Coordinates of C-alpha atoms in Angstrom, one line a residue:
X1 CA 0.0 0.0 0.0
X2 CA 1.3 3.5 -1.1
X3 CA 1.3 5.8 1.9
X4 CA 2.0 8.7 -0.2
X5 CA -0.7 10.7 -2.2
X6 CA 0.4 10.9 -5.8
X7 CA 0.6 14.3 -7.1
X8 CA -2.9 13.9 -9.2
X9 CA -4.2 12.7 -5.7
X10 CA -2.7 16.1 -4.4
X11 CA -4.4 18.1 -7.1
X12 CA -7.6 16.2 -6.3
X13 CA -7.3 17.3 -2.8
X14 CA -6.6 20.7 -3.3
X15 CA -9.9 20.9 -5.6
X16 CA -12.1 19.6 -3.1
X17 CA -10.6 22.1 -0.3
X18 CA -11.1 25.0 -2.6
X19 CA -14.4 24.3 -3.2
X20 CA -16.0 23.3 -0.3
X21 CA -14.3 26.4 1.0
X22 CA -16.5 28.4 -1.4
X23 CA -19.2 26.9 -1.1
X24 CA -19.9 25.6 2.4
X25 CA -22.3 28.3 4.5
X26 CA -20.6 29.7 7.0
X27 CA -23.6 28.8 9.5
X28 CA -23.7 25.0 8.2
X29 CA -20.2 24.6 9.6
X30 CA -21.1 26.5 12.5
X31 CA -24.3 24.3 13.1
X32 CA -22.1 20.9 12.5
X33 CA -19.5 22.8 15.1
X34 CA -21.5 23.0 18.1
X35 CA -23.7 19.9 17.6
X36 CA -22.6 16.8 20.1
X37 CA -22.4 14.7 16.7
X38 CA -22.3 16.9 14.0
X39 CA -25.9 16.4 13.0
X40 CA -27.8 19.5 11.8
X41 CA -31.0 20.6 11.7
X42 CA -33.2 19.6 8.4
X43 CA -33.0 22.8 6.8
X44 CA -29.2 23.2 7.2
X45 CA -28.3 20.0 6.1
X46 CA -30.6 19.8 3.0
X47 CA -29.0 23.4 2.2
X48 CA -25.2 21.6 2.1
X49 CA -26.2 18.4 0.5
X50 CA -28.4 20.3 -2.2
X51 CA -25.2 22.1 -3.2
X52 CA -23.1 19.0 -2.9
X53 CA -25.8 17.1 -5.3
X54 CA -25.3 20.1 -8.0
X55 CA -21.2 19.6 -8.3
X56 CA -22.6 15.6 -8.8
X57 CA -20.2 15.0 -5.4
X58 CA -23.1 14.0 -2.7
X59 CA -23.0 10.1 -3.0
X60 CA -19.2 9.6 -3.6
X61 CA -19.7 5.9 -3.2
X62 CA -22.2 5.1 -6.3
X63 CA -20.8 4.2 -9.4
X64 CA -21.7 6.2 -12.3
X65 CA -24.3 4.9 -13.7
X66 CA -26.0 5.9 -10.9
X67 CA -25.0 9.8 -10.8
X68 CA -21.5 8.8 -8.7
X69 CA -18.7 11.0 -9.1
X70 CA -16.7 7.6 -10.4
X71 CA -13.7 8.4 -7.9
X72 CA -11.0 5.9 -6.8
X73 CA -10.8 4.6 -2.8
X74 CA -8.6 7.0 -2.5
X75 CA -10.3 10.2 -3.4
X76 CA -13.4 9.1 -1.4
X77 CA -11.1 9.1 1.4
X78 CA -9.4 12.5 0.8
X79 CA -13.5 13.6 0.1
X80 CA -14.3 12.5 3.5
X81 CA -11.1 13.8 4.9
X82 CA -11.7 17.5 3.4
X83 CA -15.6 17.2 4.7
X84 CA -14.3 16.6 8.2
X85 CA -11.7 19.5 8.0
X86 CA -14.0 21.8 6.8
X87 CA -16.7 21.3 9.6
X88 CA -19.3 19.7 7.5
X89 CA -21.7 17.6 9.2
X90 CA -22.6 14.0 8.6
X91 CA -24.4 13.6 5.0
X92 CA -27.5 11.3 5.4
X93 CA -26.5 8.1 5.5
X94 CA -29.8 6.2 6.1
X95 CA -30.2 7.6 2.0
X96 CA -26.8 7.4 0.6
X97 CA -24.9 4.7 2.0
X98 CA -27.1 2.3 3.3
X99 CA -30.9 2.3 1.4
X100 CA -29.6 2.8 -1.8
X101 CA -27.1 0.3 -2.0
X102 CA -29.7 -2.3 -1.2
X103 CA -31.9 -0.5 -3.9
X104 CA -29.1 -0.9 -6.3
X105 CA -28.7 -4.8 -5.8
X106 CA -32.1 -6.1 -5.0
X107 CA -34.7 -3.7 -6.1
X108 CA -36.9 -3.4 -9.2
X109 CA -36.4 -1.3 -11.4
X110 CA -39.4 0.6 -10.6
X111 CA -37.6 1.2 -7.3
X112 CA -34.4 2.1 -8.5
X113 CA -35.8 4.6 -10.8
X114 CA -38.1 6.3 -8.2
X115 CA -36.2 6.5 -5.3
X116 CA -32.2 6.6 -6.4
X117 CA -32.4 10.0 -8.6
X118 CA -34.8 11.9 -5.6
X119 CA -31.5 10.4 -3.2
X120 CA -28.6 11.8 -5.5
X121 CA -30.7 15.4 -5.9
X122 CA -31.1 15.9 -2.2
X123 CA -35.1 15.6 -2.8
X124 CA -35.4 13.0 -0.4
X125 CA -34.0 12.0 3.3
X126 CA -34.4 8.4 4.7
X127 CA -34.4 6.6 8.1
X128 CA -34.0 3.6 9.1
X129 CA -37.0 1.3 11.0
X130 CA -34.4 -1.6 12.0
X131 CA -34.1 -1.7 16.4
X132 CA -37.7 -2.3 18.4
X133 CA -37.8 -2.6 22.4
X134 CA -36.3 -5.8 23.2
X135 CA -34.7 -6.1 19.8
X136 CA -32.2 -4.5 19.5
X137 CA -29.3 -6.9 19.1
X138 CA -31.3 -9.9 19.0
X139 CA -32.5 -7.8 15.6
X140 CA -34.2 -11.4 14.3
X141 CA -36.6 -10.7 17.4
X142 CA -38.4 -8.5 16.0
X143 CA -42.2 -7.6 16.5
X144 CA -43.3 -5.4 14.0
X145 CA -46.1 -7.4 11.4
X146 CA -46.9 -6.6 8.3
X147 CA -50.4 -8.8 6.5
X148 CA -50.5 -8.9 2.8
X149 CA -54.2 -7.7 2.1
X150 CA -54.8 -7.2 -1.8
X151 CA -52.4 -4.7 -3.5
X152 CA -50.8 -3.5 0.0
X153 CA -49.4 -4.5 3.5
X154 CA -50.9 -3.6 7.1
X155 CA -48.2 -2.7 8.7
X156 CA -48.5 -2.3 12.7
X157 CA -45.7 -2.5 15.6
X158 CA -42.8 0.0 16.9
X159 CA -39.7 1.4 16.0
X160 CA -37.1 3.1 18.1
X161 CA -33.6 5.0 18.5
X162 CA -34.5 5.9 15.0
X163 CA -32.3 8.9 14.1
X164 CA -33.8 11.8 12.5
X165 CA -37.0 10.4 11.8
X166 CA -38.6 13.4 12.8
X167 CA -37.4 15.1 9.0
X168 CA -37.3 12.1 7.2
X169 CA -39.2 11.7 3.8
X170 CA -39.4 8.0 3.8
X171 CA -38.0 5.0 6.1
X172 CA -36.7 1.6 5.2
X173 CA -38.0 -0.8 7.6
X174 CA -37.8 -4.8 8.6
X175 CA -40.8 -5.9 9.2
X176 CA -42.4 -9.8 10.3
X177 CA -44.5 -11.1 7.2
X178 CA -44.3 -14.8 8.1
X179 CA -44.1 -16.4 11.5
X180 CA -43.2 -20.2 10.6
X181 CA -39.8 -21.5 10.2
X182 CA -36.5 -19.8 11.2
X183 CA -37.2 -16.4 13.0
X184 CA -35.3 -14.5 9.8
X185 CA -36.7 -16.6 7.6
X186 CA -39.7 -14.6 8.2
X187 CA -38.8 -10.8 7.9
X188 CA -39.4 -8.3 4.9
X189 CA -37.4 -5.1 3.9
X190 CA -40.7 -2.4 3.1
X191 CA -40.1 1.3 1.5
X192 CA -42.9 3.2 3.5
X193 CA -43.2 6.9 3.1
X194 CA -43.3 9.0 6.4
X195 CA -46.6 10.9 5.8
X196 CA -48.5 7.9 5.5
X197 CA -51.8 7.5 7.6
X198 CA -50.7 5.6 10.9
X199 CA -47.4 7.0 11.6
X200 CA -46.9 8.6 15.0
X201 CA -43.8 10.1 16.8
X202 CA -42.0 10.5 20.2
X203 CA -38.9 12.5 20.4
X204 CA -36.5 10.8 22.8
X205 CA -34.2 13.1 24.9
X206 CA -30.2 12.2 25.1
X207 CA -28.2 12.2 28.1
X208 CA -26.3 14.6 26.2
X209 CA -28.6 17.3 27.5
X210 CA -30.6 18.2 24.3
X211 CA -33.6 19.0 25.1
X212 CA -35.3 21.6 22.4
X213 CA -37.9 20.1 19.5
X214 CA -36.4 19.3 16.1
X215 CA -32.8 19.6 17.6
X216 CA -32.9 16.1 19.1
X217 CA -31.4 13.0 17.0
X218 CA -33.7 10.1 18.0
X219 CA -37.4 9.1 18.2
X220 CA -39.7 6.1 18.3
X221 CA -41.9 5.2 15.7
X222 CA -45.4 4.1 16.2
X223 CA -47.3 2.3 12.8
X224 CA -51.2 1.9 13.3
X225 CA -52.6 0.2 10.6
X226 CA -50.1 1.6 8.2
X227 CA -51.4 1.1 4.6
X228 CA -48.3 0.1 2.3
X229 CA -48.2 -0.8 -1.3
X230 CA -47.1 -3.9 -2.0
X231 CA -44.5 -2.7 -5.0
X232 CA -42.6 -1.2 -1.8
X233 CA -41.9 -4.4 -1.3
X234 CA -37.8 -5.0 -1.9
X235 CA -36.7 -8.2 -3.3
X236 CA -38.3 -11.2 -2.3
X237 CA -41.1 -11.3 0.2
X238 CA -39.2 -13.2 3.7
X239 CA -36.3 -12.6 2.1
X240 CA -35.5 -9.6 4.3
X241 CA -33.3 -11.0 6.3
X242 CA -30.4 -11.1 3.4
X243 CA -30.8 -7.4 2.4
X244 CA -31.0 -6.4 6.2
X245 CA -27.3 -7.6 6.3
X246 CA -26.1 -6.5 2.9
X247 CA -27.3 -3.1 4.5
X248 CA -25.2 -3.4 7.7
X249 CA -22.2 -4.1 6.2
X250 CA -22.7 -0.3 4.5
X251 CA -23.9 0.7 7.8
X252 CA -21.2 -0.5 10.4
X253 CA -18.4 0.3 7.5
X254 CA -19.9 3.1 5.6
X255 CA -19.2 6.2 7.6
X256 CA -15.4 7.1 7.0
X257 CA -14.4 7.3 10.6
X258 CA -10.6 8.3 10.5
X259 CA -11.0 11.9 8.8
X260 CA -13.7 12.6 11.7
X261 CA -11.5 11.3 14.4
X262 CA -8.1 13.4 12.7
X263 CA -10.6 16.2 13.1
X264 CA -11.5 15.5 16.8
X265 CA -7.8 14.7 18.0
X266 CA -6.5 17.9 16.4
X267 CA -9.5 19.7 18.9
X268 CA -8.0 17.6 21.4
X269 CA -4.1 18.9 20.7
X270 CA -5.9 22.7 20.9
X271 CA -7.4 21.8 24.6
X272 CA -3.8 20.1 25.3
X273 CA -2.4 23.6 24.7
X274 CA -4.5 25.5 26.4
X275 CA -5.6 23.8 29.2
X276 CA -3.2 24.4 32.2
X277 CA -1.8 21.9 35.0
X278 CA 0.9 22.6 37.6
X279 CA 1.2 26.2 36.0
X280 CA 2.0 24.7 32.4
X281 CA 0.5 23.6 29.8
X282 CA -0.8 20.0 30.0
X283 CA 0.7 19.5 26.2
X284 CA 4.2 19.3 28.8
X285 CA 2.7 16.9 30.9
X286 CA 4.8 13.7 29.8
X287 CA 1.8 11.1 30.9
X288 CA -0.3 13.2 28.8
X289 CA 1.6 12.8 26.1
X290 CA 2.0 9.4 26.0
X291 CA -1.6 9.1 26.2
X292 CA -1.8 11.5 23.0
X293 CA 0.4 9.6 21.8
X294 CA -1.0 6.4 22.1
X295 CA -4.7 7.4 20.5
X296 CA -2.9 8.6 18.0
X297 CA -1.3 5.2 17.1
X298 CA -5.0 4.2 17.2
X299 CA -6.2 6.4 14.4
X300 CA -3.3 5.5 12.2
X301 CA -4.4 2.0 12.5
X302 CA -8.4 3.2 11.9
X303 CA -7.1 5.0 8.3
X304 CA -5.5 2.0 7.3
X305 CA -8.1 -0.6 7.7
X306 CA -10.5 1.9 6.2
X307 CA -8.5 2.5 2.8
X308 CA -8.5 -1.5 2.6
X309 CA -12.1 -1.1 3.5
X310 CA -12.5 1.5 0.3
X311 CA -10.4 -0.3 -1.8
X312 CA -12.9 -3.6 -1.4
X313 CA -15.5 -1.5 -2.8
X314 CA -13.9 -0.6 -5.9
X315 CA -15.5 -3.4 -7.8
X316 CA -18.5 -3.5 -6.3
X317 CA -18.1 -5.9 -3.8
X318 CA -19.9 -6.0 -0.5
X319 CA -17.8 -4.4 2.2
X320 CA -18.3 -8.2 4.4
X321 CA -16.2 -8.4 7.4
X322 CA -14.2 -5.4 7.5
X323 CA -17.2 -3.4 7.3
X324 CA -17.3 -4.8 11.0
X325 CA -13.7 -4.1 11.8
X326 CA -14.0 -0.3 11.0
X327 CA -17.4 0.0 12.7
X328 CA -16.1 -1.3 16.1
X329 CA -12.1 0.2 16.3
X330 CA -13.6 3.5 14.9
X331 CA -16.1 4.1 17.6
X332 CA -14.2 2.8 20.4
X333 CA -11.5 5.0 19.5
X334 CA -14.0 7.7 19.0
X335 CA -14.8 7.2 22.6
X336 CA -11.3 7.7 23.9
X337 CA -10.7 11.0 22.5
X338 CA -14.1 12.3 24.1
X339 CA -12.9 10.5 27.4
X340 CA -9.3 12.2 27.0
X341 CA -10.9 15.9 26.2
X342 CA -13.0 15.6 29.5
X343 CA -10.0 14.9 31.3
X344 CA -8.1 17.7 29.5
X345 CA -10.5 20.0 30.5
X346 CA -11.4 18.9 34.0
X347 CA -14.8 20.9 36.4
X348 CA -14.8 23.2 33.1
X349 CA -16.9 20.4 31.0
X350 CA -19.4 20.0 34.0
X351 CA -22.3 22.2 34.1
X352 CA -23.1 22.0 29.8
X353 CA -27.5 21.1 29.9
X354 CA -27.7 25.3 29.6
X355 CA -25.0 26.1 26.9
X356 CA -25.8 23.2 24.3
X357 CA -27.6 24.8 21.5
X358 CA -25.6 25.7 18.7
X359 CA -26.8 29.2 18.7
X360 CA -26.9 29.7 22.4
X361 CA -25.9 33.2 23.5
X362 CA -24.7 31.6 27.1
X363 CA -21.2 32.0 27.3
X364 CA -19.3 29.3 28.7
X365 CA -17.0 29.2 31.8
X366 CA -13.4 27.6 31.0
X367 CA -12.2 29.4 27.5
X368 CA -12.9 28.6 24.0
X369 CA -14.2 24.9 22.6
X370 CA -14.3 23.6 26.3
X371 CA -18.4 23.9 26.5
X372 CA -18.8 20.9 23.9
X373 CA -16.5 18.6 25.2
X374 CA -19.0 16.9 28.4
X375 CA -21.9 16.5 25.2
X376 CA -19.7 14.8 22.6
X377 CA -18.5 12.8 25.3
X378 CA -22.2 11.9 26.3
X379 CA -23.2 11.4 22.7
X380 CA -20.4 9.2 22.1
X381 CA -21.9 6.5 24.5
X382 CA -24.3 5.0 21.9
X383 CA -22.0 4.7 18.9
X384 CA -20.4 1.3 20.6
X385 CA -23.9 0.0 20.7
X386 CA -26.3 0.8 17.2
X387 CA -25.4 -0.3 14.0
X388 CA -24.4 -3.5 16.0
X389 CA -22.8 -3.5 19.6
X390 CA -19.1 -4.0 19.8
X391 CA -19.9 -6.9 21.5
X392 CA -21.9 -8.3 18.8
X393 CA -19.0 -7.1 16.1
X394 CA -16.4 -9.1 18.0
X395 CA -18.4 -12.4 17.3
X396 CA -19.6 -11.6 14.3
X397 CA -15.5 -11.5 13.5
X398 CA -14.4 -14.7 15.7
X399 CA -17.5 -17.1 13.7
X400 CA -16.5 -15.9 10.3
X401 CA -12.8 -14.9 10.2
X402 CA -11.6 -17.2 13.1
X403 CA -14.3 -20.3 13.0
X404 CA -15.3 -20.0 17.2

């Protein structure tokens, strides 16, 4: 592997940085900023991805017959890289990364044709209708039914921890269509627009002290006799259960973790400077460094497994297993730094329920950047746990890499 970027990679870099420099509002970035995981609200984030959809660079993964840019591993990793530099925040996922892959391998061409262009023009934003109370993990417990009557399902049941469901235009749910045999032999993967008769929402509140409307990340979904059209139906009916974890492999691999966490740890070498022990700077401290140093390692690794990661997408393959790798060191990692910025900044991150909106006029106690650091630590919490628990990833990696 060359650790170098070639100069055409260099140019490529330089192109991206110049233009999301002039094009990026000022108040996206400072949204993304001051939010505990740089998600933003609906309008702001519709705002950067419309722009992003008109220079043909908002789904850098798609080939091109599809409306991808047709870019190499490695300029979807100096994309990503540039994104995070520049303060953007998160792209929707649910839409790019993870529906419309399954849309691009399993659905009809009806589907792909409806859905895919809305995705790549920024028309459309997507959740996802996966976790339930009590299953969670155990996803092939799930509860939610859906009864084939005619031309369309009746779908009824609950959905929850699903992020940004409160803007979304559409949600890609698992639901139970058949309860004999195997418990995943009897799930199906429905397209169900949000506006749909039947759909109700609760917001539910983070520890991370967010607690205005439309600014939180996560809700539950309720579906009372929820009307669905049967050609919402993707691939095979039962058959959900294979395009559930096609999905997750986009899902636990598809966010590019390393330029976020480069980002974070440079934040953290700011606070290192500037926060003070003993009279000096805790940059001097030589335990703190080692444990700078150390992290750092860490995300050297991270960028490493996800250009192999990239690279297994280059001919379309599925991400498989690494997609697991990346998922699991990535978040944990993720977790550090927040752990190491609280301890940086010491009683300063403490009182933070009051200061947390983005455009709160509250001005912190401590100096500059230290009134995010107790939220993002917060927020951090759940990334070990959705898209598959750490846990969960470490035998999914011992049964099919090591045979246990």
């Amino acid at each position: 592997m060359r650790l170098a970027f070639s100069e055409q990679e260099l140019a490529f870099q330089q192109e991206v940085r110049e233009w999301i420099a002039a094009n990026m509002p000022p108040e996206v970035a400072e949204e993304s900023r001051r939010s505990r995981s740089s998600h933003v609200s609906k309008e702001r984030l519709l705002q950067w991805q419309k722009k992003l959809a008109g220079r043909g660079w908002l789904c850098p993964n798609w080939p091109k017959e599809y409306g991808g840019p047709g870019w190499t591993s490695t300029q979807k990793f100096i994309f990503e890289m540039e994104m995070a530099r520049a303060d953007s925040p998160y792209l929707s996922s649910f839409s790019i990364k993870m529906v419309a892959p399954v849309l691009m391998k399993f659905g009809s061409d009806a589907q792909k044709k409806r859905f895919l262009p809305k995705i790549a023009a920024a028309e459309e934003l997507w959740c996802q209708g996966y976790s339930e109370p009590g299953s969670g993990s155990d996803l092939a417990s799930l509860r939610t039914k859906a009864e084939r009557q005619g031309d369309h399902y009746v779908v009824n049941g609950q959905k929850i921890w699903t992020t940004n469901a409160h803007f979304a235009d559409w949600i890609f749910c698992l639901v139970r269509t058949s309860n004999e045999g195997k418990r995943q032999e009897g799930i199906s993967f429905l397209l169900i627009d949000m506006k749909t008769p039947g759909i109700t929402l609760d917001p539910i509140y983070l520890v991370d002290g967010t607690r205005t409307p439309m600014r939180h990340e996560v809700n539950q979904v309720f579906f009372t006799d929820v009307k669905v059209p049967v050609e919402n139906l993707v691939g095979e009916e039962n058959k959900g259960w294979t395009y559930a974890k096609f999905l997750l492999e986009f899902e636990r691999g598809g966010q590019a973790f390393g330029p976020r966490l480069r980002k974070a740890f440079r934040h953290l070498q700011t606070l290192s400077r500037t926060q003070m022990k003993e009279g000096e700077s805790l940059s001097a401290d030589p335990q703190w460094r080692e444990k700078m140093a150390a992290v750092e390692m860490e995300i050297d690794a991270i960028e490493m497994n996800e250009l192999m990661f990239y690279s297994s997408l280059k001919t379309g393959d599925a991400p498989g297993n690494m997609g697991s790798v990346v998922k699991m060191r990535g978040t944990e990692v993720g977790q550090k730094v927040t752990e190491l910025a609280v301890e940086a900044v010491g009683w300063y991150g403490t009182p933070f329920t009051e200061l947390r909106n983005y455009d709160s006029n509250v001005v912190p106690v401590g100096g500059e950047y230290v009134d995010d650091v107790s939220p993002r630590y917060f927020n951090t919490r759940k990334t070990t746990i959705y898209g598959g628990s750490s846990e969960v990833q470490r035998n999914v990696l011992a049964k099919a890499m090591l045979g246990l």
